[in-house]
CSV table of C-alpha atoms and ligand atoms in Angstrom, one decimal:
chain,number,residue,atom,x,y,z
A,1,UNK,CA,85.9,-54.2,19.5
A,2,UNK,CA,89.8,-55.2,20.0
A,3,UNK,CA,92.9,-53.7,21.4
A,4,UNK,CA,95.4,-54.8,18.4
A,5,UNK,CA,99.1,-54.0,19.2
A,6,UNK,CA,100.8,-53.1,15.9
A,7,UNK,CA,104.3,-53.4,16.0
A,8,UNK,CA,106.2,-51.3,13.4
A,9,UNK,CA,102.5,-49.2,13.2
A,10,UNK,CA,104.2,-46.2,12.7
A,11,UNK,CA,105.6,-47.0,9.1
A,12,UNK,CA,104.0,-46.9,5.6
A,13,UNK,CA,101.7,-49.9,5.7
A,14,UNK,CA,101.2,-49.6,9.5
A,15,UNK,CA,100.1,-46.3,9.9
A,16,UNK,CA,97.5,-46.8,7.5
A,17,UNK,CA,96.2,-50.1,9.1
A,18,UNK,CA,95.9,-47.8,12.4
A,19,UNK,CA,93.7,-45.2,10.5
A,20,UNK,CA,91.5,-48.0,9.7
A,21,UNK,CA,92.0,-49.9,12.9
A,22,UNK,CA,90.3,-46.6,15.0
A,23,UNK,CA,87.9,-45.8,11.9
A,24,UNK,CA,86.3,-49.5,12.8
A,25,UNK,CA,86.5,-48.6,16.9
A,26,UNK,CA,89.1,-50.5,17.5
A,27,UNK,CA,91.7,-49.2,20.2
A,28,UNK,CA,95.5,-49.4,19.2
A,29,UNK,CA,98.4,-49.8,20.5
A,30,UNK,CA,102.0,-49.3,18.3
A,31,UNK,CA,105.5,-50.3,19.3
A,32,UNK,CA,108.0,-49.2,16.9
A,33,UNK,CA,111.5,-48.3,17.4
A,34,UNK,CA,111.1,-45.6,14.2
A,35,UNK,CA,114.2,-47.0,12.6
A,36,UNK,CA,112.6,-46.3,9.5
A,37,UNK,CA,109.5,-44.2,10.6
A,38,UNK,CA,109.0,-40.6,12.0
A,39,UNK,CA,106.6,-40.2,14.8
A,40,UNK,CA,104.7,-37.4,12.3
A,41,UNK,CA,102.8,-40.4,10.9
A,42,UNK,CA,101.2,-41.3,14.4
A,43,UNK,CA,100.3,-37.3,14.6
A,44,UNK,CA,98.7,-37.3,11.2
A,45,UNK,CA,96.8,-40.9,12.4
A,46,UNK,CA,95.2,-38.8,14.9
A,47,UNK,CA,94.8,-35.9,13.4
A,48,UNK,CA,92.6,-38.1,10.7
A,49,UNK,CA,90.6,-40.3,13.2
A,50,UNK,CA,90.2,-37.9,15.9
A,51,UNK,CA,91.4,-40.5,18.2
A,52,UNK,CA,94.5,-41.7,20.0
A,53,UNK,CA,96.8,-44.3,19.4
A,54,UNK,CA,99.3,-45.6,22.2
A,55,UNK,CA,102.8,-45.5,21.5
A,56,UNK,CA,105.3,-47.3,22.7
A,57,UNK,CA,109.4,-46.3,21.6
A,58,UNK,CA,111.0,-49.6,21.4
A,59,UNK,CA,112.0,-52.6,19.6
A,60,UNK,CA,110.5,-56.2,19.4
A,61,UNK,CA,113.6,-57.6,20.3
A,62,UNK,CA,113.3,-56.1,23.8
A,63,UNK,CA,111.4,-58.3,26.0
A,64,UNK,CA,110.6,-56.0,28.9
A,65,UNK,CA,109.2,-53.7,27.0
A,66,UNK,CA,106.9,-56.0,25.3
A,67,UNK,CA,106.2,-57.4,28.7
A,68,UNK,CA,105.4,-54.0,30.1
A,69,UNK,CA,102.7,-54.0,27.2
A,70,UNK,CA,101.0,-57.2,27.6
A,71,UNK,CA,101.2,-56.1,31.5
A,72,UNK,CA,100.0,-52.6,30.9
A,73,UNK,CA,97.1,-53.3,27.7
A,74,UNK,CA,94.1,-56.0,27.5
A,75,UNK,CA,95.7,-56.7,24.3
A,76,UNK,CA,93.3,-59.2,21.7
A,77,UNK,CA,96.0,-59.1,19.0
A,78,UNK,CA,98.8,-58.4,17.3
A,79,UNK,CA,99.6,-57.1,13.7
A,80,UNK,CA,103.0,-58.0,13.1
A,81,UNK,CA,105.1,-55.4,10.6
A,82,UNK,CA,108.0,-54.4,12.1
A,83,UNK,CA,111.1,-55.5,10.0
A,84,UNK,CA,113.5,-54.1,7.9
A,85,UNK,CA,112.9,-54.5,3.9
A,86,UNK,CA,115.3,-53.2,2.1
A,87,UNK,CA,116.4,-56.2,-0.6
A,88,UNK,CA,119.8,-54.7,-1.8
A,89,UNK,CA,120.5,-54.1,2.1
A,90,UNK,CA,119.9,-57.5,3.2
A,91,UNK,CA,122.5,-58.7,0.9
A,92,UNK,CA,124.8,-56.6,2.5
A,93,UNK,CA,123.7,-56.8,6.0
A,94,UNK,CA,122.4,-60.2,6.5
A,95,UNK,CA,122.7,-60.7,10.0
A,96,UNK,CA,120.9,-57.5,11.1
A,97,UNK,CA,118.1,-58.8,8.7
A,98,UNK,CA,117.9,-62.0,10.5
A,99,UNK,CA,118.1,-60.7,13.4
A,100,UNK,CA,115.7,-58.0,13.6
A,101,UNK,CA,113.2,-60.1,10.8
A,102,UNK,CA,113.8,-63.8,12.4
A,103,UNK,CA,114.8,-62.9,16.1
A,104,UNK,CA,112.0,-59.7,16.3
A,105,UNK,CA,109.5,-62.4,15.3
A,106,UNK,CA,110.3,-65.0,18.0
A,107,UNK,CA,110.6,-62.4,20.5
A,108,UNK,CA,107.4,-61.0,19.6
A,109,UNK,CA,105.4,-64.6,19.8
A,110,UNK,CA,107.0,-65.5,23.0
A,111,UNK,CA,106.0,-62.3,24.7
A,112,UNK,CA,102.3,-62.8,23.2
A,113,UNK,CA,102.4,-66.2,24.5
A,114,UNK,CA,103.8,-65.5,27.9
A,115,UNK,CA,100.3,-63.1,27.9
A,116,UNK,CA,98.4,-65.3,26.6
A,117,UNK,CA,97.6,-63.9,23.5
A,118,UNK,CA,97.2,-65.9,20.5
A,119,UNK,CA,96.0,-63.9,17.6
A,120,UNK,CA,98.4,-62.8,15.2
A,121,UNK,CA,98.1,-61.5,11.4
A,122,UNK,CA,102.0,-61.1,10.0
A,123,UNK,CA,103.2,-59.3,7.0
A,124,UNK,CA,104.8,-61.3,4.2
A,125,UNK,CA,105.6,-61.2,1.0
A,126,UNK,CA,104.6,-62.7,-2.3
A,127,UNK,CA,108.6,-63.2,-2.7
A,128,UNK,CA,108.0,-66.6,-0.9
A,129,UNK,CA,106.6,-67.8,-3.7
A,130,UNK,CA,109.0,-70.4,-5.7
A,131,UNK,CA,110.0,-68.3,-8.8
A,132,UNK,CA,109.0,-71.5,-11.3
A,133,UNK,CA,105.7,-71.0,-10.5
A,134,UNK,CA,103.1,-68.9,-13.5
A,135,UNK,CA,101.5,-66.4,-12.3
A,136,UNK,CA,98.5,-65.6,-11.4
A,137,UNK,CA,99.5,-67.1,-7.8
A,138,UNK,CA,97.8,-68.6,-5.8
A,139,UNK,CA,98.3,-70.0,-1.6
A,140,UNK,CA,99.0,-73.7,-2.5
A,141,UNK,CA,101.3,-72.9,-5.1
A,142,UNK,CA,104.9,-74.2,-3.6
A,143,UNK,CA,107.2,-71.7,-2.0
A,144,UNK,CA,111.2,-71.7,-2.6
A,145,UNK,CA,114.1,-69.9,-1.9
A,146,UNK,CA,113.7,-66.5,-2.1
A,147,UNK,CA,116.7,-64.6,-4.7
A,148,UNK,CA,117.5,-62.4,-1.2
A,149,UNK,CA,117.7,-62.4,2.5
A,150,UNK,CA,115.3,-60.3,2.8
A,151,UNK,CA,112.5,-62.7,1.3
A,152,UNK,CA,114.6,-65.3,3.5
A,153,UNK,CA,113.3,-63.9,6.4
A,154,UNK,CA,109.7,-63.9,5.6
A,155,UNK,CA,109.5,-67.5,3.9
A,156,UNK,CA,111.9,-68.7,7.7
A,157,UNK,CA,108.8,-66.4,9.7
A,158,UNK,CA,105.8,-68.2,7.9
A,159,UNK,CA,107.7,-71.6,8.2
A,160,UNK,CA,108.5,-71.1,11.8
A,161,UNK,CA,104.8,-69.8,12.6
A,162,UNK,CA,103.0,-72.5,10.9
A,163,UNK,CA,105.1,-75.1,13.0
A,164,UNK,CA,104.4,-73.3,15.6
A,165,UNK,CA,100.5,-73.4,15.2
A,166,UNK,CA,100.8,-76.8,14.6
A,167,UNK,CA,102.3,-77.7,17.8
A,168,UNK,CA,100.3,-75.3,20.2
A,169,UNK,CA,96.6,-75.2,19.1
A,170,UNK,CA,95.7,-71.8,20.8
A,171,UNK,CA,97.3,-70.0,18.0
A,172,UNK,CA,95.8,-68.1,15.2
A,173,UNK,CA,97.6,-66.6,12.6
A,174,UNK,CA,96.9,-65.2,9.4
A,175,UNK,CA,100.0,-64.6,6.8
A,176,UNK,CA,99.3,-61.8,4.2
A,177,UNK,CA,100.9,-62.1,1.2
A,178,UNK,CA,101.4,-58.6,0.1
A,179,UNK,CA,102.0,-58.2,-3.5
A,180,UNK,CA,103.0,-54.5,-4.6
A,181,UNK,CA,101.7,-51.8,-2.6
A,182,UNK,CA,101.4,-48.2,-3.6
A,183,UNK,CA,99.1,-45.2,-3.0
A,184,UNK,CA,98.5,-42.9,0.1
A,185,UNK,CA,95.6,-41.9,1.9
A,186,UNK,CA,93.0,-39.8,0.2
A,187,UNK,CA,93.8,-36.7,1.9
A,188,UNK,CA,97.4,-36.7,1.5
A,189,UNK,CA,97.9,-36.4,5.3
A,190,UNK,CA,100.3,-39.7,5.0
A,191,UNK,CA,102.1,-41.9,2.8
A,192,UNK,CA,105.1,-43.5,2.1
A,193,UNK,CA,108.3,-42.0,3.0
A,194,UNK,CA,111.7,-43.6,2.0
A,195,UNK,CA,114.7,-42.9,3.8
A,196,UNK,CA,117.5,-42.1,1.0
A,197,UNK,CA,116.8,-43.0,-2.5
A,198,UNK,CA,113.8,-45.5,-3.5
A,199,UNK,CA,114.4,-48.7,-3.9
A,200,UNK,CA,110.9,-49.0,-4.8
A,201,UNK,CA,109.0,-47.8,-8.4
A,202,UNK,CA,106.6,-45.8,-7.1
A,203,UNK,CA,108.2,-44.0,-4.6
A,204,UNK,CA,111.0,-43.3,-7.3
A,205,UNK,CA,107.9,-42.2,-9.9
A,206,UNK,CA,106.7,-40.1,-7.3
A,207,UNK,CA,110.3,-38.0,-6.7
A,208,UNK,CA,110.9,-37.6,-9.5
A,209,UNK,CA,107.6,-36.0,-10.6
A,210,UNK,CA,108.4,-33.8,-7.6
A,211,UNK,CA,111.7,-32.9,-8.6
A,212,UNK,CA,114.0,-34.6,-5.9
A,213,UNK,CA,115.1,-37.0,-8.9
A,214,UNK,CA,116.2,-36.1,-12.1
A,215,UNK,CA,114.3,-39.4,-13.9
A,216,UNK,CA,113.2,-42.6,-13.4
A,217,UNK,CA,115.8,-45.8,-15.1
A,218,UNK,CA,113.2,-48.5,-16.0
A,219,UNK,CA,115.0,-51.9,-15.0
A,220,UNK,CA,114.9,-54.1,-18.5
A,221,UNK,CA,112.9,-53.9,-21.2
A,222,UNK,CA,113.3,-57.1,-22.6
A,223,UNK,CA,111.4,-59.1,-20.3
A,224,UNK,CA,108.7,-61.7,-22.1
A,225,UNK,CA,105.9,-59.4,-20.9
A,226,UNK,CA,103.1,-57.2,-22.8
A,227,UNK,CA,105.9,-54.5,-23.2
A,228,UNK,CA,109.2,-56.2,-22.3
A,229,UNK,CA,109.3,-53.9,-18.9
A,230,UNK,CA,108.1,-55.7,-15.8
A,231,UNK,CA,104.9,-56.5,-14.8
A,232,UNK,CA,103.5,-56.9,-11.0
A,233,UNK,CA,100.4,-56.5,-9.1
A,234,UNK,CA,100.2,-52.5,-7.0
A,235,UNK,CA,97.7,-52.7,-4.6
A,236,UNK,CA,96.0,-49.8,-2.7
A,237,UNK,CA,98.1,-49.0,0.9
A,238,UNK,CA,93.8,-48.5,2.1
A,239,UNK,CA,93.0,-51.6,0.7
A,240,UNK,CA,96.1,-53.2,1.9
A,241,UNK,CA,95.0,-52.0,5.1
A,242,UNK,CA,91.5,-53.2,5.4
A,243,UNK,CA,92.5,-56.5,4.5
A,244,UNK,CA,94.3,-56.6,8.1
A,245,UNK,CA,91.1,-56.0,9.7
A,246,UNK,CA,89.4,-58.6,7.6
A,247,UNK,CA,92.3,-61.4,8.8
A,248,UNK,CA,91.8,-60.0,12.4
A,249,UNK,CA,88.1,-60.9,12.1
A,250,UNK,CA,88.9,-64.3,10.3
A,251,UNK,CA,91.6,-65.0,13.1
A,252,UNK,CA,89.6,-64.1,16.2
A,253,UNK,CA,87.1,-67.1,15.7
A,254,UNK,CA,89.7,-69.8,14.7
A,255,UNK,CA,92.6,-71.2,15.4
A,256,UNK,CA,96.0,-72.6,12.7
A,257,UNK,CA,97.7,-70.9,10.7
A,258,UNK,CA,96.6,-69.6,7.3
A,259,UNK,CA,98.3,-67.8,4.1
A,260,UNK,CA,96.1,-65.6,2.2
A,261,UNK,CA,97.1,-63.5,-1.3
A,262,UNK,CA,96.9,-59.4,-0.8
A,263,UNK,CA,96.7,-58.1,-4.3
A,264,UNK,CA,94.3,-57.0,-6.8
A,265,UNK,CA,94.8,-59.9,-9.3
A,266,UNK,CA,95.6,-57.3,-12.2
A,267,UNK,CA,99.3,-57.4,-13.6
A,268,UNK,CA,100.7,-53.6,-14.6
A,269,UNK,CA,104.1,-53.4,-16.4
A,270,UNK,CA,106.8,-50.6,-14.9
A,271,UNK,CA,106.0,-48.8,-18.8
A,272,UNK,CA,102.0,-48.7,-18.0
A,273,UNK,CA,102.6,-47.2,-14.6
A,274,UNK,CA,104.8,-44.4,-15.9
A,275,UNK,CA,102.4,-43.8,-18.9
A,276,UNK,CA,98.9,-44.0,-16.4
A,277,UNK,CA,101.0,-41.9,-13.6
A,278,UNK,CA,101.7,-39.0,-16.3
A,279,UNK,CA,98.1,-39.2,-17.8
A,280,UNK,CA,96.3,-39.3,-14.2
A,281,UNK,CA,98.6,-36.6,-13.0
A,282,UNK,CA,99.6,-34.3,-16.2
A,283,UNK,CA,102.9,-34.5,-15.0
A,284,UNK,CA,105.7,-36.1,-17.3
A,285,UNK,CA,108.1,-38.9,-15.7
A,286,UNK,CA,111.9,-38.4,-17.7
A,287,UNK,CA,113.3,-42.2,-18.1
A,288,UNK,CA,115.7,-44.2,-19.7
A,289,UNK,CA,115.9,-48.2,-19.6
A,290,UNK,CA,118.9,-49.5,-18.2
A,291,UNK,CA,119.7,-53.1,-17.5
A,292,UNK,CA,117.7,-55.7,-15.7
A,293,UNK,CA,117.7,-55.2,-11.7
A,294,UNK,CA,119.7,-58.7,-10.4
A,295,UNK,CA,117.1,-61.0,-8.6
A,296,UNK,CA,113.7,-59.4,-10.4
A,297,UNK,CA,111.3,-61.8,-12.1
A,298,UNK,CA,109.6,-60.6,-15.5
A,299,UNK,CA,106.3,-61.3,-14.1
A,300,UNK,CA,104.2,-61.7,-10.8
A,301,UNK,CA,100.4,-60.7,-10.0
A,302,UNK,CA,97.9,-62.5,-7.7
A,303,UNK,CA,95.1,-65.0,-7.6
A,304,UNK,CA,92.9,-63.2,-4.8
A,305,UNK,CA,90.2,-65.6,-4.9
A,306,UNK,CA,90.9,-67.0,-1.3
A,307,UNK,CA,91.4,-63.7,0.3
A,308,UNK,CA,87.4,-62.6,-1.6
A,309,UNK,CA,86.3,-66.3,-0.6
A,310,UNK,CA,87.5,-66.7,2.8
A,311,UNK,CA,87.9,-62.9,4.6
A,312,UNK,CA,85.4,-61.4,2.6
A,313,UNK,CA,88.1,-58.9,1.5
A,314,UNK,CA,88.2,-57.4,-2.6
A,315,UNK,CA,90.8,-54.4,-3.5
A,316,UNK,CA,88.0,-51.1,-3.9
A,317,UNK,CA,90.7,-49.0,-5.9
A,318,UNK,CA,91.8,-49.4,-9.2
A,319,UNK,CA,95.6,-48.4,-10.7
A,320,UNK,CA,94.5,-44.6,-11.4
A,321,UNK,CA,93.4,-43.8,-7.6
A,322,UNK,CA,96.8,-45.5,-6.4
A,323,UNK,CA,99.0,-42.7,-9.2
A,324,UNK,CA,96.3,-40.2,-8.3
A,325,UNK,CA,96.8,-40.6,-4.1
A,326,UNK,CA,100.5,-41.4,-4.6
A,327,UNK,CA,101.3,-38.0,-6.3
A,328,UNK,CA,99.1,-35.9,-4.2
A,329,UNK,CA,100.5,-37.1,-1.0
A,330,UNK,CA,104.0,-36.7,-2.1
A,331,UNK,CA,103.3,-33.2,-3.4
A,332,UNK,CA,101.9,-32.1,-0.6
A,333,UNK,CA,104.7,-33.4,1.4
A,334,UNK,CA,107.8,-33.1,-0.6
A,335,UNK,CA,110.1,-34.2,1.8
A,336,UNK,CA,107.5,-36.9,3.4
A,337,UNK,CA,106.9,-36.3,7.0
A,338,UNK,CA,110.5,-34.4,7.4
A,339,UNK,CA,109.2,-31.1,6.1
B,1,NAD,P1,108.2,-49.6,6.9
B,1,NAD,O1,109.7,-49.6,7.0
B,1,NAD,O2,107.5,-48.3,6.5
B,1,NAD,O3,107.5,-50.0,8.3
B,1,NAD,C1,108.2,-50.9,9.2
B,1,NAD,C2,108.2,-50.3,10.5
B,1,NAD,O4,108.8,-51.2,11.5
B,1,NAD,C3,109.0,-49.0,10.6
B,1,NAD,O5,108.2,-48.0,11.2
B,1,NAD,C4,110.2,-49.3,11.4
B,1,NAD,O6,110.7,-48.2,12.2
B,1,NAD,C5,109.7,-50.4,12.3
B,1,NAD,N1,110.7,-51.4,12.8
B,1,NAD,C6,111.6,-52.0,12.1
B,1,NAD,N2,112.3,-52.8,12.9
B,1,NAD,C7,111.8,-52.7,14.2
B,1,NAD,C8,112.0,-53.3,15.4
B,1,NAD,N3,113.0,-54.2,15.6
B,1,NAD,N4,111.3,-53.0,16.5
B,1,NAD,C9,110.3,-52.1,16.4
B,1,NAD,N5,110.0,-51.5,15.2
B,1,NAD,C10,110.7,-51.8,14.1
B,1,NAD,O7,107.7,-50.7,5.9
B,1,NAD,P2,106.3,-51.1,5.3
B,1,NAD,O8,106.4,-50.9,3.8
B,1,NAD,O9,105.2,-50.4,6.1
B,1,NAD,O10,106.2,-52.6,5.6
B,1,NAD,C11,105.6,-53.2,6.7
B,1,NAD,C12,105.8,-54.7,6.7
B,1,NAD,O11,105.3,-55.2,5.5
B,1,NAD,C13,107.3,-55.1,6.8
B,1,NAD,O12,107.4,-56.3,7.6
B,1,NAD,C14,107.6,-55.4,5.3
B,1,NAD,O13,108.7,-56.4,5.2
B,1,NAD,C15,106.3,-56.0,4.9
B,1,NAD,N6,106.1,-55.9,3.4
B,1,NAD,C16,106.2,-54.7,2.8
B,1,NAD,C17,106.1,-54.7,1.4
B,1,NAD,C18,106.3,-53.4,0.7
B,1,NAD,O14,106.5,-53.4,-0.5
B,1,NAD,N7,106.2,-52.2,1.3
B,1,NAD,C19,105.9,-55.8,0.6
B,1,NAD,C20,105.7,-57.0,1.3
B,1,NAD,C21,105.8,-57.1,2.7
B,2,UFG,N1,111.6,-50.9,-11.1
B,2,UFG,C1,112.1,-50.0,-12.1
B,2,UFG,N2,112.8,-48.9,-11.6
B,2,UFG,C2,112.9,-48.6,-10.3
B,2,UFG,C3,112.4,-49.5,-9.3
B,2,UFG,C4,111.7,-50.6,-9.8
B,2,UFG,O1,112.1,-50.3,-13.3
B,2,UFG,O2,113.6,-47.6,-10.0
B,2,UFG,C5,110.8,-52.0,-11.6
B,2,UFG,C6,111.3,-53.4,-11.1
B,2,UFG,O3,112.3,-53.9,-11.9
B,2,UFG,C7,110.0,-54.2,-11.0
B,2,UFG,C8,108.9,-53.2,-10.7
B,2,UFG,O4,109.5,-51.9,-11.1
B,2,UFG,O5,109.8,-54.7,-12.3
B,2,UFG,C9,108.5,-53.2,-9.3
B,2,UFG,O6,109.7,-53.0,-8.5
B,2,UFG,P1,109.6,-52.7,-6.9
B,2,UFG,O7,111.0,-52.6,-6.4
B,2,UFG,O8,108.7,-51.6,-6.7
B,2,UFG,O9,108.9,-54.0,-6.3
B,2,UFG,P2,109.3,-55.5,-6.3
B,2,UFG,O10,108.3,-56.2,-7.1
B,2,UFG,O11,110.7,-55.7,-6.7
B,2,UFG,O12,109.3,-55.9,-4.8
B,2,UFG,C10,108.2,-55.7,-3.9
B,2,UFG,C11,108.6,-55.3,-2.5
B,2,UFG,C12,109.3,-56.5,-1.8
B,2,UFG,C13,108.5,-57.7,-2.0
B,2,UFG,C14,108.1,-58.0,-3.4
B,2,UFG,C15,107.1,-59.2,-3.5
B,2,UFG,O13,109.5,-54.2,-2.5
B,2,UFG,O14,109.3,-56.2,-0.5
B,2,UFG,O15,107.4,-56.8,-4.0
B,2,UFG,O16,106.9,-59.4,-4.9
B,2,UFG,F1,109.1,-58.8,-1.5
């Protein structure tokens, strides 16, 4: 078993990795400067394992605190999701994106390797993918410029850790491409909590089935798609999760740097996931379509086969459990983790 330090563990995806992290008896250790997290999710992590989880108030830019990790913990790897991802902010904000995204990064790996720790497993994006390109996607499919700084910032992190694992062979990195993730835990102990209003569909679908919204504007319906709305590829925050474990596995026996496809290979329009939410729930979701979102491609879902092949990872939940597990946790926590 591993101590894994997860940097940005206490938000949405993190937490959930931790839950799985101590399920699998793995000891963790989370540095997050809860920017955009409340420390309520790291209760609720222990409240579901039974177990505890170090944590550590700080920010990856700060080197003495990461220092005073490495010093303090046999740490055997990092997950890497601290960052800031709000698109429409990064456009506004660039330079606190790069620096937090970009400069967090190379902070991070320099503090791993003055400790001499090489395993790594970093959150991207499947924005890095060149928009030309059909889906399903797949890893050798070319990369381009991402329509936002956000997306920047993860295609500039993969780029600089792959050059980096080229040029030092103790590293090992995995890069997860996440598609779309949604859902909550089963029991509805934690989930994800936006600060201010969505910027994502399901967390939007979600308040507004609570009542916090008054209804849901669907962003074009005159994409070339099954029902002109657009279509992506949600995956399961558990699944999500687990597929961190498998690349921790995967990256503890080898060594360069690897991109691998997190998704469940099935494309869902924004019209099927309102429809299937109010069906799975029996709740009804008021909408209206307004224009296209700026920057939004009609259509992008996953080829998972090197992520099955190579980690030995598959996505366990289908659409319905991620509506299902996404309404009960928001309902049972109106106001997410600030009630
Ligand atoms: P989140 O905002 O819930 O979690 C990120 C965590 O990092 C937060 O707890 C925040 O407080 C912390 N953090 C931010 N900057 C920090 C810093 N400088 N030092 C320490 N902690 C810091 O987001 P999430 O949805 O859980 O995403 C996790 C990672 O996955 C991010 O890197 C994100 O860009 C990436 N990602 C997310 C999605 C998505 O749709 N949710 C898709 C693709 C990639
Ligand atoms: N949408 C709406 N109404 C909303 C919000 C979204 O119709 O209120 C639509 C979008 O137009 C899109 C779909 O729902 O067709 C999904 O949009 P999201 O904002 O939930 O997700 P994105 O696919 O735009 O972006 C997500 C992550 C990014 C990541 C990207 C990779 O938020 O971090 O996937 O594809 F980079």
């Amino acid at each position: 078993m591993s101590k894994v330090l997860v940097t940005g563990g206490a938000g949405y995806i993190g937490s959930h990795t931790c839950v799985e992290l101590l399920n699998a008896g793995h000891d963790v250790v989370v540095l997050d400067n809860l920017s955009n997290s409340s420390k309520e999710a790291l209760n609720r992590v222990q409240t579901l394992t039974a177990k505890s989880v170090d944590f550590v108030e700080g920010d990856i830019l700060d080197e003495v605190v990461l220092d005073q990790i490495f010093q303090n913990h046999q740490i055997d790897a990092v997950i890497h999701f601290a960052g800031l991802k709000a698109v429409g902010e990064s456009q506004k904000i660039p330079l606190k994106y790069f620096e937090n995204n970009i400069s967090g990064s190379i902070s991070l790996v320099q503090a791993m390797e003055r400790a001499n720790v090489f395993n790594l497993v970093f959150s991207s994006s499947a924005t890095v993918y060149d928009e030309a390109n059909i889906s399903p996607l797949n890893e050798d499919m070319p990369t381009g410029m991402p329509s936002n700084n956000y997306g920047y910032t993860k295609l500039i992190v993969e780029q600089l850790l792959e050059k980096l694992a080229q040029a030092d062979e103790r590293w090992s990195i995995a890069l997860l491409r996440y598609f779309n993730p949604v859902g909550a835990h089963k029991s509805g102990l934690m989930g994800e909590d936006p600060q201010g209003i969505p910027n994502n569909l399901m967390p939007y679908v979600t308040q507004v089935a609570v009542g916090r919204r008054e209804k849901l504007s669907i962003f074009g319906n005159d994409y070339d798609t099954v029902d002109g709305t657009g279509v992506r590829d949600y995956i399961h925050v558990v699944d999500l999760a687990n597929a961190h474990l498998c690349a921790l596995n995967n990256r503890l026996n080898a060594q360069g740097c690897r991109a691998w496809n997190i998704g469940t290979g099935n494309g869902c329009s924004v019209l099927e996931i309102k429809n299937t939410f109010e069906r799975v729930n029996g709740i009804e979701i008021p909408f209206e379509f307004a224009p296209r979102r700026e920057g939004d491609v009609a259509t992008s879902f996953a080829n998972n086969a090197r992520a099955v092949q190579e980690l030995g990872w598959t996505a366990k939940f289908g659409l319905e459990d991620m509506l299902a597990d996404s309404w009960n946790w928001q309902k049972q926590n109106p106001n997410g983790y600030r009630d």
